[in-house]
Short mmCIF file of C-alpha atoms in Angstrom, two decimals:
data_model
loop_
_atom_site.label_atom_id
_atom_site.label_comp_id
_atom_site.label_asym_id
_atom_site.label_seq_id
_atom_site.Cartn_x
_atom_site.Cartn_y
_atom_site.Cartn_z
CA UNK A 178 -108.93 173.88 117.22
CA UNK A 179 -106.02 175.46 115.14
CA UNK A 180 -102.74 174.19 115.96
CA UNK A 181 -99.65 176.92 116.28
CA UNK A 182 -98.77 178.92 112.97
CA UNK A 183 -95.55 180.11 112.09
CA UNK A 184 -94.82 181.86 109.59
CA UNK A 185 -92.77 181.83 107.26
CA UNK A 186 -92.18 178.15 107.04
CA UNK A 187 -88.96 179.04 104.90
CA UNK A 188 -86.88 181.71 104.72
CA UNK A 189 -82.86 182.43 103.10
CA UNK A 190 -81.10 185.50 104.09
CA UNK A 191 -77.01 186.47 103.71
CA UNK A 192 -75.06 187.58 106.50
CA UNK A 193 -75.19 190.69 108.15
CA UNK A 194 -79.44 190.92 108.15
CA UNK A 195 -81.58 190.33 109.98
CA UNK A 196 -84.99 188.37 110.34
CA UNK A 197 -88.54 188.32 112.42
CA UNK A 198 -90.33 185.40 112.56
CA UNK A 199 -93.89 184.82 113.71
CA UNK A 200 -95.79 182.45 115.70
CA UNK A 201 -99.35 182.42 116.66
CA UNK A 202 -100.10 180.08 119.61
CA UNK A 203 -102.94 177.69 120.26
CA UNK A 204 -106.55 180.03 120.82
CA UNK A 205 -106.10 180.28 124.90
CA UNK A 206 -102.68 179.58 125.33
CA UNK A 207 -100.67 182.45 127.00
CA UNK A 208 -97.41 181.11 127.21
CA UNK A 209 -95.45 181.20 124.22
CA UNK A 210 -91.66 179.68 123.91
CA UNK A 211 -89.08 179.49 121.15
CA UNK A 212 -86.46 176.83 120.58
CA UNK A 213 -83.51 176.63 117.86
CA UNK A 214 -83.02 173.16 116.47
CA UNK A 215 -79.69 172.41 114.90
CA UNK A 216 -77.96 169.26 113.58
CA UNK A 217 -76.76 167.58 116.50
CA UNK A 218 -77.42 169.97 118.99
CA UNK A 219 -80.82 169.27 119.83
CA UNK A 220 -84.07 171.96 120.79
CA UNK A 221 -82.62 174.43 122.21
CA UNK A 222 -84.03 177.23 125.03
CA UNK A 223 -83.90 180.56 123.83
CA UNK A 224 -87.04 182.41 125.36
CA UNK A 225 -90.08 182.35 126.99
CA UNK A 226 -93.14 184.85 127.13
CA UNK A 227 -96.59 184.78 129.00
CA UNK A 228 -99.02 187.48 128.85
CA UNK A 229 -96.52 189.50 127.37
CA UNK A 230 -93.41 189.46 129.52
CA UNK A 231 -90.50 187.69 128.79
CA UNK A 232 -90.54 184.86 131.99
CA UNK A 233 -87.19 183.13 131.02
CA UNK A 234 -84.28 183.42 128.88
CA UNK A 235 -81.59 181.22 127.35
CA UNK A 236 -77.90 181.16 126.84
CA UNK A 237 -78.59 182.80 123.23
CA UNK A 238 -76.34 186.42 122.61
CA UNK A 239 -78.29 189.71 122.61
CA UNK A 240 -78.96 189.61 118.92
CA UNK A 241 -81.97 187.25 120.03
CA UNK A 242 -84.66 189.09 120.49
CA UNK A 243 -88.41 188.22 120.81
CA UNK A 244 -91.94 190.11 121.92
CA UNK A 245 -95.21 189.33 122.91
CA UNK A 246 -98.26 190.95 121.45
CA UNK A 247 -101.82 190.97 123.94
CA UNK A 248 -103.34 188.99 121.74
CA UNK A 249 -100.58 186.08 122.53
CA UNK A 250 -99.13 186.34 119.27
CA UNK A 251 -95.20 186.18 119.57
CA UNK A 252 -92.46 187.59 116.96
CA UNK A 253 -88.51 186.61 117.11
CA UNK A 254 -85.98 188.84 115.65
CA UNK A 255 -82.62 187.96 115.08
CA UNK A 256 -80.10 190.44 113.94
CA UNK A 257 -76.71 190.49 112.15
CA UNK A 258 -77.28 187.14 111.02
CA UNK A 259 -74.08 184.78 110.99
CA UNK A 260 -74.11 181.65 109.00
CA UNK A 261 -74.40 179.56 112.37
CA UNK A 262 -77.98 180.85 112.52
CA UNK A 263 -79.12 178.53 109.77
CA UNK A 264 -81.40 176.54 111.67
CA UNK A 265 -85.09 175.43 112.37
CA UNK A 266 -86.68 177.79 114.62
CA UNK A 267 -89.74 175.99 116.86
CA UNK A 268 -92.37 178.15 118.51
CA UNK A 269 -94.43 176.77 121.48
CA UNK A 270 -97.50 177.26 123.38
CA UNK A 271 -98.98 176.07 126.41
CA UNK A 272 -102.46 176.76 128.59
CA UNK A 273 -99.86 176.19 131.78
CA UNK A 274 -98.30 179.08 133.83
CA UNK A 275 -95.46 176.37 134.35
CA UNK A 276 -93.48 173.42 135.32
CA UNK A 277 -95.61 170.65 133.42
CA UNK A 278 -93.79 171.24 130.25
CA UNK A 279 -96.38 169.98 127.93
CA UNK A 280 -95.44 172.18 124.92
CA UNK A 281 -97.33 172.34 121.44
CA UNK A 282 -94.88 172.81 118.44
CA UNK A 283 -95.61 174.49 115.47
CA UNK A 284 -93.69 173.12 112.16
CA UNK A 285 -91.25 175.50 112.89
CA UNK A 286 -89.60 178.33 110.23
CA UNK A 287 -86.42 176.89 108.36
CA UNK A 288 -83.85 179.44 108.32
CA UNK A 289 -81.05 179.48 105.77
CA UNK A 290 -77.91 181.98 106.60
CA UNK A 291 -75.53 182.14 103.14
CA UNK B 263 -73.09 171.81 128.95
CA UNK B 264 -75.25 169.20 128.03
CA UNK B 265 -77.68 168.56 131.08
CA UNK B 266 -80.08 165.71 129.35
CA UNK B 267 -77.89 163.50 127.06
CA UNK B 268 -79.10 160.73 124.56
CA UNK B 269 -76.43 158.69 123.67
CA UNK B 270 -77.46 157.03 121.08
CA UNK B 271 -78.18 159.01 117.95
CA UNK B 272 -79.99 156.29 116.23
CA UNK B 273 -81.72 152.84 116.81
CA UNK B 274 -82.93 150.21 113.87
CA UNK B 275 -85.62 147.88 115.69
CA UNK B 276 -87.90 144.94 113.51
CA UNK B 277 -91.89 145.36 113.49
CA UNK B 278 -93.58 143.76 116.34
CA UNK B 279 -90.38 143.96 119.09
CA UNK B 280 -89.56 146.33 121.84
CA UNK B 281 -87.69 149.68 120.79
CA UNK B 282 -86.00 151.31 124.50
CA UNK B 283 -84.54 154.85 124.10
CA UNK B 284 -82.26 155.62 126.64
CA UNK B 285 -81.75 159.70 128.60
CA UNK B 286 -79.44 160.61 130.94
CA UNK B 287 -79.51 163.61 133.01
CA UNK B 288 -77.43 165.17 135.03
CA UNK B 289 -79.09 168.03 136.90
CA UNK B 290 -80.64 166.88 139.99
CA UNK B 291 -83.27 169.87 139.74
CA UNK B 292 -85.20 168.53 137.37
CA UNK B 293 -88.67 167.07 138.13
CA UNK B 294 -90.36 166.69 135.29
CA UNK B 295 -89.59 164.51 132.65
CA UNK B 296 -91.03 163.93 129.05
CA UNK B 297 -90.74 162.71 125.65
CA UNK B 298 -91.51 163.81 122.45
CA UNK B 299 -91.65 162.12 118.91
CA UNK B 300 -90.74 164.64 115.61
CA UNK B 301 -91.44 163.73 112.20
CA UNK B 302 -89.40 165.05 109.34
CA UNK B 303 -90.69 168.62 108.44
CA UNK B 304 -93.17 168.50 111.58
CA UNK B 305 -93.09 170.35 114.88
CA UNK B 306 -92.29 167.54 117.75
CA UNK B 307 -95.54 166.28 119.28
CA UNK B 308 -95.78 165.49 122.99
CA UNK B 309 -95.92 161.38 123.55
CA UNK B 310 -95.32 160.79 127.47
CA UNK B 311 -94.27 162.67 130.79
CA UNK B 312 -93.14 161.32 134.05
CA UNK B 313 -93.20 163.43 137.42
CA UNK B 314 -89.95 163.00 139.63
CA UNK B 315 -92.53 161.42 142.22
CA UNK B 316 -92.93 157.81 140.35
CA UNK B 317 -91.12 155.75 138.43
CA UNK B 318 -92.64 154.55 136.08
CA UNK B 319 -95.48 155.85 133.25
CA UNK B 320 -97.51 154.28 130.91
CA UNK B 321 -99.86 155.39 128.03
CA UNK B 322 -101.25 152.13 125.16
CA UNK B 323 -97.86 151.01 123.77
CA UNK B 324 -95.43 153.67 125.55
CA UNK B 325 -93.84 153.23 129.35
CA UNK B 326 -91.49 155.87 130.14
CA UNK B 327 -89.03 154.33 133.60
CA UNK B 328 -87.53 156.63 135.78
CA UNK B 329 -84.44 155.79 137.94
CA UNK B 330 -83.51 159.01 140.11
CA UNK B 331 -80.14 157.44 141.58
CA UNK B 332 -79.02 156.83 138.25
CA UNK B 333 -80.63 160.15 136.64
CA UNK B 334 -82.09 157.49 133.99
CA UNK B 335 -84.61 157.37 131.97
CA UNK B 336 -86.07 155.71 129.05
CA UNK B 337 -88.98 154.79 126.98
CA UNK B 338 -90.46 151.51 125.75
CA UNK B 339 -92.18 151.46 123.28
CA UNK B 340 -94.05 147.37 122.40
CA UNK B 341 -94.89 146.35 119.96
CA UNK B 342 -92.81 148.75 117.61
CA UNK B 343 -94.78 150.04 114.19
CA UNK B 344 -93.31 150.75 110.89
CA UNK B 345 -95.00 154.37 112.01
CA UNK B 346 -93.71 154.79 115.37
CA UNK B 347 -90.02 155.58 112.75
CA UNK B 348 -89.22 159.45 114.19
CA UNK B 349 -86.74 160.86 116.11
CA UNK B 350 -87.56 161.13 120.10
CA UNK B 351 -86.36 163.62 122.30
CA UNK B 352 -86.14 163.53 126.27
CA UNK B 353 -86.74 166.75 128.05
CA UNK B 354 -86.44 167.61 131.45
CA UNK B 355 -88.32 170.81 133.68
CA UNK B 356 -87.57 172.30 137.17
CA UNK B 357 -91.60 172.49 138.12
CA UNK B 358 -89.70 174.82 141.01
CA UNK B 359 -90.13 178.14 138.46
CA UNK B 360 -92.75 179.19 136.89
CA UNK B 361 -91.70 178.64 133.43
CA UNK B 362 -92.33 176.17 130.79
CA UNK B 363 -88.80 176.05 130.02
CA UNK B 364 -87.42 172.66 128.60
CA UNK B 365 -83.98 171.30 128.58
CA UNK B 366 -83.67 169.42 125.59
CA UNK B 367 -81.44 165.76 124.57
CA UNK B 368 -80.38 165.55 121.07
CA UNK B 369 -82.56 163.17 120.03
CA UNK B 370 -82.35 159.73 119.16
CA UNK B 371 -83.86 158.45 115.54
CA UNK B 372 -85.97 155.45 115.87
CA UNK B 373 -86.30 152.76 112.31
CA UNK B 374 -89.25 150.73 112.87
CA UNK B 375 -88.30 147.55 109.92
CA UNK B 376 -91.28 146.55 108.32
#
């Protein structure tokens, strides 16, 4: 069984533009979720889709953006980069509809601001 | 505001002793505890949950304790491998919603000393 893909796995862009990512979850999996990983901060929340609505959001500004295809396939935008967007971005998928929190990472897309 | 803390950023243990990650928490919401172990240019893999309803979990060499007065948890891992050398992360889950949602600590990085 293929594991999540994300693509790209590395990416530099300069302030000002922006980026999509993509993440295809686990063959069955509905729910799809994205975390930010920074130095010192952790994983951290910023979205959540199943079956193509966006279920839950985090603390993340409005230049955060993601979508949900009906296949289960899941994009993330982010716009007007800022150098404090350099960071590995995680996608997620799970078979759950909630609550058990067993999550399956992808290797995540590295994301270089200069 | 950090909800799930881990205090201790790293941890050196020797081959063949007990390695215990610590997680505090401070949201008394959450139900649903887990950890996960990330290798260096890897997505984090799921190693152990523990449901608010026991207190203590174990899988082989891993035991995650729960202590809901305290908002404590942590993991043991025995014996400790040269491979078990990752950084963990505790999560925590309100099973209330239905979301898959996962507060993230900021990890703790485990040396296992040949």
């Amino acid at each position: 069984k293929a594991g999540v893909t994300q693509t790209p796995r590395y990416l530099i862009k300069t302030r000002g533009q922006q980026v999509t990512l993509s993440c295809s979850p686990i063959s069955g999996h509905r729910s799809v979720s994205w975390y930010q990983q920074t130095p010192g901060q952790g994983l951290q929340f910023l979205f959540e889709y199943f079956s193509e609505t966006q279920r839950n959001k985090g603390n993340f500004p409005g230049r955060f953006s993601g979508r949900q295809f009906s296949n289960s396939r899941s994009e993330m935008n982010v716009s007007t980069l800022e150098l404090g967007d350099s960071a590995l971005y995680l996608c997620a998928s799970s078979s759950d509809r909630g609550g058990t929190g067993e999550l399956f990472f992808g290797e995540g897309s590295r994301l270089t601001v200069l | 505001d950090q909800q799930v803390k881990q205090n201790s950023p790293s941890l050196s243990v020797q081959e063949g002793r007990i390695s215990i990650l610590n997680c505090d928490y401070t949201n008394s919401m959450f139900d649903y505890f887990l950890w996960y172990k990330k290798y260096p240019a890897e997505g984090p893999t799921f190693l152990i949950s523990i449901s608010s309803i026991k207190d203590k979990n174990e899988d082989g060499r891993f035991t995650v304790f729960l202590n809901k007065s305290a908002k404590h948890l942590s993991l043991h891992i025995v014996p400790s491998q040269p491979g078990d050398s990752a950084v963990y992360f505790c999560a925590a889950s309100s099973k209330g919603g239905a979301t898959n949602k996962l507060i993230f600590g900021t990890g703790t990085l485990l040396a296992v000393q040949p």
